[in-house]
Structures are given as C-alpha cells and as structure tokens.
Amino acid sequence: MKAVTIKDVAKQAGVSIGTVSRVFNGYPDISESTRKRIFKIAKDVGYSPNLAARTLSSKRQKTIALIFNDLVYTPKTTMPMSILNGVYDYTQSKGIEFAFYAVTTQKQKQKSFEQFCSERNVSGVILQGLHVTDPYYEQLKTTKIPTVLIDMYVDNPYVGSVSTDNVAAAKDAVSSLIKSGRKNIDMMNGSYNATVSVWREQGYHEALEAAELPPNSSLIQYANYDEQIARLMAKQVIEQDSTIDAFFCASDLMALGVIKAAQELNKRIPEDIAVMGFDGIELGEYVTPSLSTVSQQPYQFGQEAGKLVMELIDKPTLDHVLIRHVPYKVITRESSD
Amino acid sequence: MKAVTIKDVAKQAGVSIGTVSRVFNGYPDISESTRKRIFKIAKDVGYSPNLAARTLSSKRQKTIALIFNDLVYTPKTTMPMSILNGVYDYTQSKGIEFAFYAVTTQKQKQKSFEQFCSERNVSGVILQGLHVTDPYYEQLKTTKIPTVLIDMYVDNPYVGSVSTDNVAAAKDAVSSLIKSGRKNIDMMNGSYNATVSVWREQGYHEALEAAELPPNSSLIQYANYDEQIARLMAKQVIEQDSTIDAFFCASDLMALGVIKAAQELNKRIPEDIAVMGFDGIELGEYVTPSLSTVSQQPYQFGQEAGKLVMELIDKPTLDHVLIRHVPYKVITRESSD
DNA sequence: ATGAAAGCGCTAACAT
DNA sequence: ATGTTAGCGCTTTCAT
C-alpha cells in the first residue's frame, strides 16, 4: 500500500537513484540495456514519479493552471466547461500537468496573484471571467508569470489574450440587422467592467456609423448579463420608444429576456422587433422563436489559450502575437429573419 | 520575482524556520507576540507556504481529486460542470486542496488507479463517469484510497457512492405515467455497462409490477444515451407496435430523440404517446412540447461526495453509510400531461 | 555510463 | 517558547 518510490526501483535494479531518475527523464547517457531494464522493473513494481517531489526539485516541471473567477455556473451558460475542456485536452496532448482553480473577488483580496501562483508552483496561467475592477487586474499589468486572459486584454509582454474578435463580430451582427432593414437598433449591453462589453459596444457603433445611422447613446442599456434585468429594461425601452425595431444583445441570455419582454408587450418577432444575441448557447436553437446570434467557439478558446501560454513560458520576452482571435459566425435564425 | 520562502520570513523575523512553520500550522506553543509578528512579516514579504513542499514533507496535507472519465462535453449535458462546481465549493469551504483530472479508458489501461493517485499525492478521490467495463472498476474493489463514486457502486469499505435513488426515481416516474392512464410503456434505456441504467430499469419493472402490468422485455431498448440512436430505435418501436402509449427514457437527451421520432411519425404528444425523460436538463423546459423528467441535483452530488470522501479519509474503516442518495423530483410537463 | 551528494521548501521529531 | 536537524522523493551537478 505504501507508495513505491524511486529508491525501490533503484534497489531492485541494483543501480543508484540517479540512474533511475535519468532514465525517467530521458537523458541520453544511459546504456540501452539498463534503460530497458529499469523501465521493466518500474512497470513491475508499479512505480511512477511523484509529481510534488519532481516539482520541488526541478525547475523544468511545468504545470499550467486554469483559473475561473466568479464561477457561478448555470446550465444556460456552458462556456466555462467548454473552455475547461479545451485547455485540458491541449495540456494532455502535450503531456503538461494541468490544474484547475476558481477564485472570487473576495479571495483575490486576501492573496495576490503572484502569491496564489507561487504557492502552487504554476508555470503558466489561463484566467477566465476576470473584471477590470478585480485586484488581479492591476497586478497583471506587472506580473512576470506567463498568463493568458480569456476575453480581456492587459498591456504586458507576459500576458496574452484569447477571444473572439468582439468588435468585428458585433459590427457584423449589427450590420446584418441593418441589412435586413432595421434602423432603430437598441443595444442591450452587459457591464462597463467587462472588457467584452466595451468591445461589443464599439462594434455596434462602428456598424451604425458604416451605415450612416445616427448614434444615440440613450439606445444603450446595461443589464449586467442578467436575463431578468434585460427583460425589465427592454420592456421599458419598448414602451418609451415605439420606433425601436431591433435589439442587439451582448449575450444570448439577455436576448432571451428581451424576447420575453417583446412578447409580453405583444410585439411580433421578428416583424416588429428583431433580436440578435451573442454567444451561441445551445438553448438558442430550441426557444421559440429561435435566436439569431454570434456563435463563439469556447473550446477553441481553451486550445488556443493553452498553446499561447506555452509559448509564453518557453520563450519569454520574445515578441509573440499576444492577441489571438478565434473565428466566430453570425447565425441568423427566426428572431431576426 | 523569485519566490519567497519560509527562510526569508525566518531571517526577517530573526527566528528559525521551525518557528515560522509552527506559526503557519497553528501550533499552540508559540507566544502570541511572535505569532503576530511572523504573520505580519509574512504578509509584508508576500509569503505563503509552498504546497508541493508541504505535501512532500507532511502526511497531513490533504488534496481531494475529482476525476472525470470520458469527458466528452456537450452543452446539452451540463451535469459534469455542476458536479465540479459542487465539489469545488465544498473543498473551498473546508480549506481543502482541490485538483481536477480527466481520464479515458485508454489512459486507465496505461496506469493503474493507485499509481495515478500516488503520483499526485491525492488523499481522496471523487470519480465520475466510470463504466463497469473500465479497468479502474476492478481496481476499485480492492483499493485502500478513499474514493467516492458518482452514480455507481462498488463493495469496498473504502469506496462510497453518491447518486439519486435511481430505482425509486424510475419507479416514481413510470408510476406517474401509469397513473395518467398509460399501459404500454416502453423503456428507452442507456447501456448495460452503466450502473444507473440497471437501476433505472429495475425501477421501471417495479412500477409495472406494482400496477400489475405485464412485464415485457421486448419493450426495452438500449440507445447508449445517444439522441440519434434513440430516435431511430423509437421509430422502429412505434412502427412495429402501435399500442405503445408511452416512453420512459433513461436520459433527457434520449427523450428528445424519442419525441422527434414520434413527431416524424405524426404521433401526437402526449395524446398518442407520452414521453418521460431523466436528468432534468435545462433544454427540457424550452423544447416543444416541454419535457417531463426526473430532475436530479448534480451540484448536490458534488457537495455530498466531497463530504463523504472527507469522512472516509478522516475515519477510515469506520462503518459509514457508504451509499448516499440525493433528493430528486418527478416533473410533469407537456410531454406527459 | 553511472554513483554520490547537495539541495528544492517544508514538517516533525528531538533538543534545550 | 524556540532552535536544530533529519527526512519527504526527486533532480542535478560533480566526480569517476
């Protein structure tokens, strides 16, 4: 029952532990015969190197950590799980050790980003769900720990960024609403503190501008990515301004709320009001009317983030392309057709 | 940048590393004044104990690992994420170190369960998605590593089990179909190798028996929890036997397939054929007709599993209740109303 | 090609 | 109440 260590293997093989270690680390200066023998013995006794020990004594052992901030999981938003899946698959395919963590704003206050990482010997981090108001955000500007942010950007050569090209995607989405004849497009946005909200709002403006439609800041609400808040706000907007003929929403969840609001006010969708979401959640295909959206690829986020963080670790300070965009697709369904 | 260690704190404080260690481990034999002083200095220099080192030198450091087998994540089945969430929250609330891993049948063949765990110094394991045909399954019968299985049972005092009371739940669900007047109820089951399938099938039988309905083994199919396979099988069943007036499905996903099959054959739901699913996935509320189901609580699975595995670690060989059931609810929606 | 030995950062006896 | 020291299992010089 007690764990078998490198010593047991060495004793069995009649060699020193140094030799066994070299075998397991693929050093070249080992005779083929002993290499074979050691591997066989190791297999027989069921030995495999202890990771904690390896981490302690070696500078090479790499583990990359995926950290979720504010993991408030609801079955409607499955992005986090897909990201996790993508990162995990990437690390496994490269034989890198993976670790998962979740933090909160509260926890960030208690322990710095650097501290959290050094405590756990992580060599690289992928961070999801951070807000610009979080303690980590400031700390990331000066960190030297290779880090990749999902859906957020920080100007630091050690910090990369993976996301959809939100500006372009939002612009495309709004343009498609315009192309179908809508002229008074309201934006149901998320939050000032979410970088993606800022980007998507910019795309919205650019689309209006490109179509020479007048900007109107009263046409933008912030519903904090909440379905119910979006519903209430949309209701108010529609009641106050009967010329609104479309909503561009910064998330599918909010779009669901907007649809409900419109229906409660007896508006026809998409004839009276078109609705466009953002994310591409599964539910969007099943609701009635089905939801037009910008579909993102969270699994690819994970894969790409894994790749980028490894580059950051392996060749630090080299000039990488620190911003990586993952393809998106504007999907037109019943809600805007 | 280089990590600050226990030595730095000791030097700063003018004490030995032993003292610092004792402070951080809450030993009582430290004067209040130095305790305070050390904590302050540690905070100033940004020290926090390295987990790998602690794990290595201590027998106490506990980390519990959540292992997913066959993590093929689709946004339709969000159970894994909820379980993860539940386990994570539990460990954090107790200050226990958490680790996440995923394995496959392939990987299980390369490395034994014990080996996988000793390599990572895990003190307890929560295992999800295992099949009775997996290598780990056999190994679990004799392991001494405290382990909790989700949706599966193994007879070993070191191995606990957390799940819905599947037999009772299935019985309730089928009984509700019977109560609403259905008499020829087909079961669309998952797989022989999934323990839950066996349990749910037993519940199905018990419900029929209780209602004195004749058993009929030709009324059971195995669609491997796949939506499309379920659709095809259901189609065949309905075509061959026009007296079928209900389907009890071992998962909501399969139920979705069955609904499609019935619709394609121009059967009215629920008038001609009632459909009952199992799981309580989000989608079920949104499809048309909305899906009747047995709603499970995967987040609670995670919490309960965390609790149980800690008990197993702390008081091994004591006689715990090794099987823990999490409450469920039979929800009747349009598909069986 | 292999052995010997010095750490990695920490905990836990054993001293005092 | 605190210092000293032997490991924990492994990697990595430095010898040979």
XYZ file of C-alpha atoms (C1' of nucleotides) in Angstrom:
706
model
C 0.000 0.000 0.000
C 2.727 2.459 0.810
C 3.769 4.278 -2.309
C 6.657 2.860 -4.279
C 9.469 5.365 -4.744
C 12.498 5.796 -6.890
C 14.535 4.053 -4.221
C 12.614 0.826 -4.550
C 13.256 0.761 -8.242
C 16.935 1.562 -7.767
C 17.379 -1.156 -5.181
C 15.580 -3.718 -7.345
C 17.755 -2.805 -10.295
C 20.960 -2.587 -8.328
C 21.690 0.925 -9.514
C 21.666 4.350 -7.899
C 18.599 6.516 -7.770
C 20.397 8.963 -10.016
C 20.376 6.437 -12.787
C 16.689 5.757 -12.414
C 15.966 9.455 -12.448
C 17.961 9.890 -15.624
C 16.099 7.073 -17.285
C 12.759 8.609 -16.449
C 13.842 11.994 -17.684
C 15.075 10.690 -20.970
C 18.711 11.585 -20.565
C 20.886 10.193 -23.374
C 23.841 8.983 -21.339
C 22.278 5.731 -20.266
C 23.036 2.398 -21.820
C 20.180 0.923 -23.745
C 20.261 -2.229 -21.655
C 19.839 -0.546 -18.284
C 17.231 1.810 -19.675
C 15.143 -1.155 -20.749
C 15.738 -2.976 -17.512
C 14.759 -0.015 -15.380
C 11.581 0.601 -17.306
C 10.608 -3.006 -16.930
C 11.258 -3.072 -13.210
C 9.413 0.204 -12.753
C 6.435 -1.233 -14.536
C 6.544 -4.402 -12.474
C 6.610 -2.661 -9.144
C 4.136 -0.023 -10.325
C 6.380 2.968 -9.952
C 5.730 6.387 -11.327
C 7.485 9.565 -10.266
C 5.887 11.651 -7.581
C 4.851 14.978 -9.011
C 5.233 17.044 -5.874
C 8.810 15.893 -5.427
C 9.568 16.479 -9.048
C 8.098 19.945 -8.898
C 10.122 20.782 -5.840
C 13.486 19.675 -7.046
C 13.203 20.566 -10.687
C 12.867 23.831 -12.477
C 11.544 22.073 -15.531
C 8.318 20.513 -14.352
C 5.570 22.596 -15.872
C 2.033 22.846 -14.744
C -0.412 25.193 -16.273
C -3.377 26.323 -14.276
C -6.801 27.296 -15.456
C -8.381 29.760 -13.070
C -12.022 30.728 -13.173
C -13.093 33.895 -11.499
C -16.618 34.057 -10.161
C -17.607 30.607 -11.192
C -21.337 30.954 -10.829
C -22.340 28.144 -13.021
C -25.757 27.948 -14.526
C -26.646 25.301 -17.052
C -27.520 28.010 -19.504
C -24.026 29.295 -19.927
C -21.795 26.444 -20.804
C -18.793 28.412 -21.988
C -16.676 27.733 -18.918
C -16.991 23.991 -19.297
C -16.043 24.138 -22.948
C -13.023 26.250 -22.152
C -12.012 23.822 -19.447
C -12.385 21.007 -21.910
C -10.259 22.789 -24.496
C -7.456 23.628 -22.113
C -7.461 20.175 -20.610
C -7.273 18.422 -23.947
C -4.445 20.677 -25.013
C -2.350 20.056 -21.914
C -2.909 16.327 -22.145
C -1.920 16.184 -25.762
C 1.337 17.901 -24.825
C 1.944 15.938 -21.655
C 1.742 19.015 -19.461
C 0.399 18.888 -15.953
C -2.950 20.616 -15.569
C -4.561 22.205 -12.562
C -7.928 23.818 -12.090
C -8.785 26.571 -9.655
C -11.544 29.003 -9.024
C -11.258 32.318 -7.240
C -13.575 35.121 -6.260
C -13.077 38.826 -5.886
C -13.036 38.175 -2.179
C -10.225 35.666 -2.416
C -8.267 37.942 -4.682
C -8.191 40.483 -1.912
C -6.737 38.013 0.525
C -3.926 36.727 -1.620
C -2.122 38.261 -4.553
C -1.976 36.688 -7.963
C 1.755 36.053 -7.629
C 1.288 34.516 -4.242
C -1.507 32.263 -5.372
C 0.673 31.017 -8.190
C 3.948 30.592 -6.344
C 2.170 28.673 -3.653
C 1.191 26.188 -6.306
C 4.268 26.240 -8.492
C 2.313 27.048 -11.592
C 4.413 27.949 -14.572
C 1.603 29.452 -16.589
C -1.945 30.592 -16.058
C -5.109 30.855 -18.082
C -7.581 33.203 -16.486
C -11.273 33.391 -17.230
C -14.014 35.650 -16.003
C -11.908 38.493 -14.657
C -13.330 42.011 -14.334
C -11.350 45.197 -14.632
C -12.382 46.011 -11.089
C -10.758 42.868 -9.686
C -7.499 43.104 -7.704
C -5.798 40.688 -10.087
C -6.382 43.073 -12.975
C -3.966 45.656 -11.625
C -1.489 43.002 -10.590
C -1.478 41.524 -14.054
C -0.010 44.691 -15.505
C 3.309 43.986 -13.862
C 3.359 40.244 -13.377
C 6.090 38.120 -14.887
C 4.065 34.937 -14.682
C 3.095 33.852 -18.190
C -0.628 34.391 -18.286
C -3.356 34.240 -20.884
C -6.604 36.068 -20.397
C -9.828 34.949 -21.944
C -11.923 37.853 -23.210
C -9.677 40.513 -21.742
C -6.544 42.447 -22.547
C -3.705 43.752 -20.434
C -0.641 45.504 -21.802
C 2.191 43.354 -20.535
C 4.600 41.241 -22.586
C 3.993 38.331 -20.230
C 0.249 38.439 -20.668
C -1.590 37.193 -23.729
C -5.192 37.364 -24.724
C -7.606 34.989 -26.413
C -11.085 35.882 -27.536
C -13.439 36.332 -30.396
C -12.725 39.494 -32.368
C -15.564 41.113 -30.497
C -15.514 44.425 -32.307
C -15.697 42.811 -35.718
C -18.256 40.268 -34.567
C -20.541 42.879 -33.059
C -20.171 45.034 -36.140
C -21.100 42.091 -38.357
C -24.072 41.211 -36.232
C -25.459 44.731 -36.154
C -24.770 45.149 -39.854
C -26.856 42.092 -40.560
C -29.727 43.697 -38.645
C -29.292 46.853 -40.673
C -29.116 44.911 -43.908
C -32.487 43.377 -43.119
C -33.950 46.855 -42.883
C -33.750 47.741 -39.197
C -32.888 51.336 -38.442
C -33.526 51.896 -34.753
C -31.353 49.349 -33.094
C -31.084 49.289 -29.345
C -28.110 47.662 -27.653
C -28.667 45.618 -24.529
C -25.154 45.538 -23.171
C -23.602 43.786 -20.193
C -21.435 45.838 -17.887
C -18.899 48.637 -18.053
C -16.459 46.447 -16.196
C -16.424 43.651 -18.708
C -13.956 44.204 -21.475
C -16.078 42.315 -23.964
C -18.946 44.686 -23.325
C -16.768 47.609 -24.290
C -15.607 45.871 -27.442
C -19.065 44.835 -28.489
C -20.367 48.306 -27.925
C -17.635 49.644 -30.149
C -18.610 47.197 -32.880
C -22.191 48.342 -32.523
C -21.166 51.962 -33.019
C -18.985 51.111 -35.980
C -21.818 49.319 -37.696
C -24.167 52.250 -37.235
C -21.520 54.603 -38.490
C -20.765 52.498 -41.529
C -24.451 52.582 -42.391
C -24.598 56.284 -41.667
C -27.155 55.782 -38.979
C -27.190 58.378 -36.207
C -25.574 57.420 -32.928
C -27.807 57.673 -29.913
C -26.400 56.830 -26.551
C -29.827 56.581 -24.964
C -30.195 53.427 -27.006
C -27.728 51.550 -24.831
C -28.610 49.768 -21.583
C -26.506 47.718 -19.203
C -28.264 44.673 -17.846
C -25.264 43.009 -16.238
C -25.710 39.931 -18.422
C -28.813 39.074 -16.453
C -31.855 37.658 -18.200
C -34.402 39.223 -15.864
C -32.825 42.645 -15.756
C -32.647 42.619 -19.535
C -36.313 41.733 -19.679
C -37.295 44.635 -17.474
C -35.077 47.133 -19.224
C -36.238 46.046 -22.663
C -39.826 46.434 -21.585
C -39.203 49.984 -20.519
C -37.321 50.793 -23.689
C -40.034 49.436 -25.937
C -42.748 51.246 -24.036
C -40.922 54.537 -24.207
C -39.832 54.399 -27.800
C -42.149 52.717 -30.247
C -39.771 53.202 -33.145
C -37.287 50.608 -31.875
C -37.185 47.818 -34.409
C -34.302 45.715 -33.183
C -32.180 44.740 -30.179
C -28.562 43.774 -30.324
C -27.758 41.952 -27.091
C -24.294 41.328 -25.687
C -25.337 37.839 -24.609
C -27.869 35.210 -25.572
C -29.202 35.087 -22.060
C -30.115 38.755 -22.184
C -31.564 38.210 -25.629
C -33.876 35.606 -24.143
C -35.028 38.218 -21.669
C -35.572 40.761 -24.423
C -37.644 38.307 -26.422
C -39.836 37.713 -23.421
C -40.266 41.451 -22.925
C -41.292 41.953 -26.525
C -43.750 39.093 -26.345
C -45.258 40.421 -23.148
C -45.875 43.702 -24.964
C -47.468 41.861 -27.858
C -44.766 42.727 -30.306
C -44.179 40.304 -33.122
C -40.695 38.911 -33.521
C -39.057 39.491 -35.898
C -41.675 41.551 -37.766
C -41.970 44.335 -35.207
C -38.741 43.800 -33.370
C -35.728 41.745 -34.346
C -33.466 40.280 -31.704
C -29.816 39.315 -32.048
C -27.888 37.639 -29.271
C -24.241 36.869 -28.671
C -22.524 33.620 -27.606
C -24.274 30.829 -29.444
C -25.661 28.938 -26.474
C -27.413 25.658 -27.097
C -30.749 26.965 -25.876
C -30.877 29.482 -28.712
C -31.773 26.769 -31.183
C -34.636 25.497 -29.111
C -36.517 28.555 -27.982
C -39.392 29.962 -29.982
C -38.622 31.995 -31.959
C -35.146 30.532 -32.351
C -32.452 33.026 -31.577
C -30.132 34.763 -34.023
C -26.716 35.050 -32.525
C -22.976 35.404 -32.872
C -21.656 31.964 -32.245
C -18.351 31.737 -30.394
C -16.099 28.714 -30.033
C -15.165 28.364 -26.393
C -13.466 25.006 -26.839
C -11.106 26.676 -29.278
C -10.533 29.436 -26.748
C -9.208 26.799 -24.417
C -6.994 25.173 -27.010
C -5.606 28.457 -28.230
C -5.028 29.726 -24.713
C -3.102 26.574 -23.873
C -0.941 26.981 -26.935
C -0.267 30.637 -26.226
C 0.603 30.197 -22.591
C 3.103 27.502 -23.515
C 4.753 29.848 -25.987
C 4.904 32.495 -23.317
C 6.558 30.053 -20.948
C 9.039 28.668 -23.416
C 10.234 31.881 -24.996
C 9.560 34.676 -22.591
C 10.062 38.281 -23.643
C 10.131 37.261 -27.260
C 7.647 39.211 -29.247
C 4.753 36.897 -29.767
C 1.481 37.916 -31.202
C -0.153 38.388 -27.858
C -3.684 38.766 -29.085
C -5.265 35.723 -30.637
C -8.689 35.795 -32.197
C -10.810 32.709 -32.584
C -13.244 32.592 -35.529
C -16.903 33.384 -34.951
C -20.039 33.119 -37.015
C -23.135 35.270 -37.250
C -26.108 32.933 -37.282
C -29.443 34.232 -38.445
C -32.429 32.393 -37.066
C -36.098 33.239 -36.656
C -35.634 36.089 -34.223
C -34.136 38.342 -36.872
C -35.100 36.797 -40.160
C 10.312 37.605 -8.738
C 11.945 34.580 -7.221
C 9.531 33.016 -4.804
C 9.775 33.989 -1.190
C 10.271 31.020 1.098
C 9.997 30.187 4.724
C 13.680 31.079 5.100
C 13.137 34.678 4.085
C 10.460 35.087 6.669
C 12.586 33.446 9.340
C 15.554 35.651 8.583
C 13.448 38.791 8.589
C 11.925 37.840 11.903
C 15.165 36.692 13.438
C 13.757 33.269 14.276
C 14.277 29.765 12.972
C 12.305 28.286 10.130
C 10.833 25.853 12.599
C 9.124 28.655 14.402
C 7.657 30.030 11.224
C 6.434 26.620 10.245
C 4.758 26.180 13.591
C 3.056 29.524 13.300
C 1.653 28.649 9.916
C 0.435 25.302 11.102
C -1.313 26.727 14.104
C 0.706 25.007 16.767
C -0.172 26.259 20.259
C 3.317 26.520 21.716
C 4.138 29.893 20.219
C 3.998 33.161 22.094
C 1.264 35.433 20.965
C 3.750 38.198 20.236
C 5.924 36.245 17.813
C 2.887 34.718 16.183
C 1.593 38.169 15.392
C 4.989 39.380 14.294
C 5.558 36.450 11.961
C 2.168 36.790 10.344
C 2.814 40.448 9.771
C 6.217 39.893 8.214
C 4.883 37.065 6.082
C 2.193 39.339 4.796
C 4.671 42.122 4.096
C 7.050 39.991 2.094
C 4.185 38.141 0.428
C 4.961 34.708 1.731
C 2.675 31.737 1.612
C 3.731 28.130 2.076
C 4.604 26.133 -0.989
C 2.102 23.355 -1.447
C 4.400 20.874 -3.145
C 6.899 21.109 -0.337
C 4.213 20.821 2.238
C 2.750 17.804 0.537
C 6.123 16.156 0.368
C 7.169 16.606 3.943
C 3.839 16.253 5.605
C 1.447 13.393 5.848
C -1.353 15.737 6.713
C -1.751 17.881 3.642
C -4.933 16.717 2.029
C -5.915 17.136 -1.534
C -9.003 15.648 -2.950
C -9.205 14.982 -6.628
C -12.218 14.994 -8.880
C -11.674 12.678 -11.812
C -13.922 12.622 -14.848
C -13.868 9.594 -17.053
C -14.671 10.100 -20.709
C -15.210 13.801 -20.510
C -16.962 14.337 -23.782
C -18.614 17.552 -23.029
C -21.607 18.734 -24.953
C -23.518 21.804 -23.940
C -26.611 19.686 -23.627
C -25.409 17.682 -20.684
C -24.263 20.027 -18.009
C -24.134 17.579 -15.150
C -20.358 17.332 -15.054
C -19.940 21.064 -14.636
C -22.451 21.172 -11.814
C -20.718 18.316 -10.070
C -17.399 20.088 -10.457
C -18.949 23.188 -9.031
C -20.351 21.310 -6.065
C -17.121 19.534 -5.213
C -15.095 22.682 -5.635
C -17.298 24.751 -3.393
C -17.210 22.051 -0.767
C -13.429 21.763 -0.715
C -13.018 25.520 -0.586
C -15.423 25.897 2.283
C -13.341 23.379 4.197
C -9.962 24.707 3.141
C -9.020 21.508 1.386
C -6.826 21.487 -1.679
C -8.685 20.550 -4.837
C -7.464 19.018 -8.066
C -9.247 18.198 -11.267
C -8.349 15.418 -13.675
C -9.868 13.638 -16.589
C -9.044 10.155 -17.764
C -10.135 7.856 -20.543
C -10.450 4.106 -20.794
C -7.245 4.251 -22.787
C -5.354 6.067 -20.050
C -6.712 3.710 -17.442
C -5.004 0.886 -19.253
C -1.656 2.613 -19.150
C -1.620 3.464 -15.492
C -3.421 1.931 -12.543
C -5.765 3.868 -10.309
C -3.363 3.572 -7.372
C -0.468 4.730 -9.475
C -2.352 7.693 -10.844
C -3.211 8.753 -7.329
C 0.131 8.169 -5.637
C 1.828 10.113 -8.373
C -0.269 13.073 -7.366
C -0.445 12.571 -3.624
C -4.195 12.631 -3.579
C -5.731 11.645 -0.294
C -9.212 11.112 -1.637
C -10.927 10.759 -4.971
C -14.310 11.501 -6.450
C -14.869 9.600 -9.645
C -17.470 10.394 -12.261
C -18.450 8.689 -15.478
C -16.922 5.296 -14.852
C -18.233 2.203 -16.618
C -18.194 -1.302 -15.211
C -16.021 -2.296 -18.154
C -13.268 0.174 -17.246
C -10.000 -1.062 -15.729
C -10.463 1.174 -12.703
C -13.692 -0.603 -11.844
C -11.928 -3.832 -10.957
C -9.142 -1.995 -9.190
C -11.632 -0.138 -7.056
C -12.790 -3.340 -5.430
C -9.521 -3.651 -3.556
C -8.209 -0.111 -3.323
C -7.494 1.489 0.006
C -7.656 5.010 -1.369
C -10.769 6.729 -0.045
C -12.953 7.091 -3.094
C -16.475 8.195 -3.847
C -18.223 7.126 -6.997
C -20.929 9.159 -8.606
C -23.749 7.025 -9.966
C -22.002 3.754 -9.265
C -21.462 1.255 -6.502
C -18.542 -0.937 -5.543
C -18.463 -3.164 -2.483
C -15.410 -1.901 -0.615
C -15.318 -0.163 2.753
C -13.028 2.462 1.285
C -15.393 3.283 -1.543
C -18.563 5.306 -1.164
C -21.315 6.114 -3.562
C -23.405 9.189 -4.289
C -26.379 9.293 -6.597
C -30.062 9.789 -6.957
C -32.048 6.848 -5.634
C -32.395 5.692 -9.199
C -34.636 2.745 -8.526
C -37.132 4.800 -6.573
C -36.938 7.686 -9.019
C -37.542 5.496 -12.027
C -40.369 3.759 -10.238
C -41.974 7.091 -9.407
C -41.589 8.345 -12.933
C -43.103 5.269 -14.525
C -45.849 5.202 -11.935
C -46.788 8.719 -12.886
C -47.131 7.588 -16.486
C -49.311 4.718 -15.356
C -51.388 6.972 -13.170
C -52.141 9.123 -16.187
C -53.581 6.118 -17.944
C -50.664 4.696 -19.935
C -50.469 0.945 -20.095
C -47.931 0.047 -22.750
C -44.819 1.775 -21.608
C -41.606 1.263 -23.489
C -38.261 1.921 -21.821
C -35.505 3.593 -23.774
C -32.540 2.661 -21.661
C -28.871 3.624 -21.862
C -26.341 0.839 -21.642
C -25.806 -2.434 -19.802
C -22.457 -1.092 -18.607
C -23.841 1.894 -16.837
C -24.925 1.156 -13.329
C -27.618 3.793 -13.438
C -29.197 2.076 -16.409
C -29.538 -1.111 -14.432
C -31.052 0.732 -11.503
C -33.497 2.667 -13.624
C -34.558 -0.464 -15.403
C -35.262 -2.091 -12.078
C -37.417 0.848 -11.063
C -39.296 0.533 -14.321
C -40.013 -3.101 -13.617
C -41.091 -2.409 -10.071
C -43.556 0.217 -11.220
C -45.120 -2.148 -13.734
C -45.334 -4.852 -11.147
C -46.905 -2.574 -8.570
C -49.555 -1.683 -11.120
C -49.936 -5.323 -12.086
C -48.976 -4.600 -15.626
C -47.363 -7.492 -17.521
C -43.593 -7.382 -17.901
C -42.369 -7.496 -21.469
C -38.676 -7.488 -22.107
C -39.121 -6.653 -25.754
C -40.219 -3.248 -24.551
C -36.678 -2.291 -23.548
C -34.071 -0.821 -25.876
C -30.533 0.374 -25.267
C -29.612 3.529 -27.101
C -26.320 4.229 -25.352
C -27.593 7.582 -24.124
C -27.423 8.866 -27.679
C -30.110 11.162 -29.012
C -29.936 9.940 -32.592
C -29.823 6.255 -31.774
C -32.805 6.749 -29.502
C -34.650 8.468 -32.324
C -34.054 5.590 -34.702
C -34.916 2.917 -32.189
C -38.066 4.681 -31.086
C -39.180 4.998 -34.661
C -38.830 1.293 -35.174
C -40.621 0.507 -31.938
C -43.554 2.748 -32.738
C -43.889 1.371 -36.239
C -43.845 -2.203 -35.045
C -46.174 -1.833 -32.117
C -48.971 0.658 -32.415
C -50.213 0.029 -28.899
C -47.246 1.781 -27.282
C -48.597 4.794 -25.465
C -45.552 5.993 -23.541
C -41.775 6.017 -23.375
C -39.729 6.128 -20.218
C -36.237 7.272 -21.163
C -33.114 6.879 -19.062
C -31.945 10.339 -20.107
C -33.449 13.584 -21.329
C -31.244 13.553 -24.384
C -32.708 10.245 -25.484
C -36.156 11.567 -24.661
C -35.532 14.410 -27.078
C -34.751 11.822 -29.726
C -37.874 9.870 -28.923
C -40.014 12.979 -29.199
C -38.580 13.654 -32.616
C -39.282 10.096 -33.676
C -42.894 10.330 -32.571
C -43.345 13.633 -34.332
C -41.860 12.282 -37.523
C -44.444 9.511 -37.404
C -47.205 12.049 -36.847
C -47.995 10.910 -33.382
C -49.392 13.490 -31.033
C -47.558 14.080 -27.782
C -48.783 13.437 -25.187
C -52.187 12.325 -26.515
C -50.912 9.347 -28.520
C -47.594 8.894 -26.847
C -46.314 10.301 -23.588
C -42.596 10.815 -23.045
C -40.745 10.936 -19.762
C -37.055 11.740 -19.546
C -34.451 11.559 -16.805
C -31.913 14.152 -15.625
C -33.661 17.489 -15.679
C -31.520 19.236 -18.261
C -32.171 22.894 -18.945
C -33.238 22.250 -22.525
C -36.197 20.232 -21.346
C -38.057 23.364 -20.338
C -37.586 25.006 -23.699
C -38.358 22.344 -26.236
C -41.837 21.918 -27.632
C -43.533 20.046 -26.145
C -41.673 20.679 -22.911
C -40.231 17.553 -21.428
C -41.422 15.674 -18.374
C -38.463 14.391 -16.460
C -36.869 13.229 -13.254
C -34.832 16.158 -12.115
C -31.538 15.362 -10.439
C -29.336 17.693 -8.434
C -25.789 17.329 -9.681
C -24.465 20.235 -7.631
C -25.616 18.398 -4.530
C -23.896 15.276 -5.816
C -20.670 17.199 -5.737
C -21.236 18.584 -2.265
C -22.289 15.253 -0.839
C -19.408 13.435 -2.498
C -16.958 15.919 -1.032
C -18.410 15.418 2.404
C -18.363 11.644 2.132
C -14.820 11.385 0.843
C -13.606 13.527 3.730
C -15.324 11.212 6.184
C -13.687 8.272 4.501
C -10.294 9.938 4.808
C -10.680 11.016 8.390
C -12.128 7.874 9.881
C -11.164 5.009 7.646
C -12.631 1.574 8.210
C -15.303 3.015 10.419
C -18.693 1.944 9.294
C -20.081 4.924 7.470
C -23.206 4.885 5.473
C -21.454 4.353 2.195
C -24.413 4.984 -0.028
C -25.797 8.481 -0.094
C -28.896 9.419 -2.012
C -29.587 12.954 -3.156
C -33.227 14.018 -3.466
C -34.885 14.040 -6.875
C -38.153 15.288 -8.239
C -40.502 13.981 -10.899
C -41.524 16.926 -13.030
C -44.546 16.607 -15.251
C -44.559 18.893 -18.267
C -46.352 18.885 -21.593
C -44.804 15.692 -22.919
C -46.707 13.537 -20.452
C -49.524 15.682 -19.198
C 27.750 5.199 -18.414
C 26.942 5.540 -13.600
C 27.473 6.762 -8.459
C 27.498 10.217 -4.704
C 25.673 14.050 -2.677
C 23.713 18.620 -2.375
C 19.637 20.738 -2.332
C 14.230 22.057 -3.513
C 10.797 24.193 0.749
C 8.730 22.368 4.207
C 7.213 19.460 8.577
C 8.034 16.984 12.680
C 10.504 14.873 15.951
C 14.037 15.887 19.306
C 16.552 19.246 21.985
C 17.015 22.974 25.148
C 8.610 29.016 23.814
C 12.002 28.277 20.329
C 16.228 26.236 17.769
C 18.209 22.156 15.318
C 18.011 18.591 12.216
C 16.574 14.590 9.708
C 13.963 13.454 6.148
C 9.826 13.671 2.176
C 11.065 11.883 -3.273
C 13.182 13.712 -6.675
C 16.670 16.324 -9.990
C 21.100 17.739 -10.996
C 25.763 18.991 -10.584
C 30.200 16.954 -9.885
C 33.026 13.003 -9.786
C 34.797 8.759 -11.572
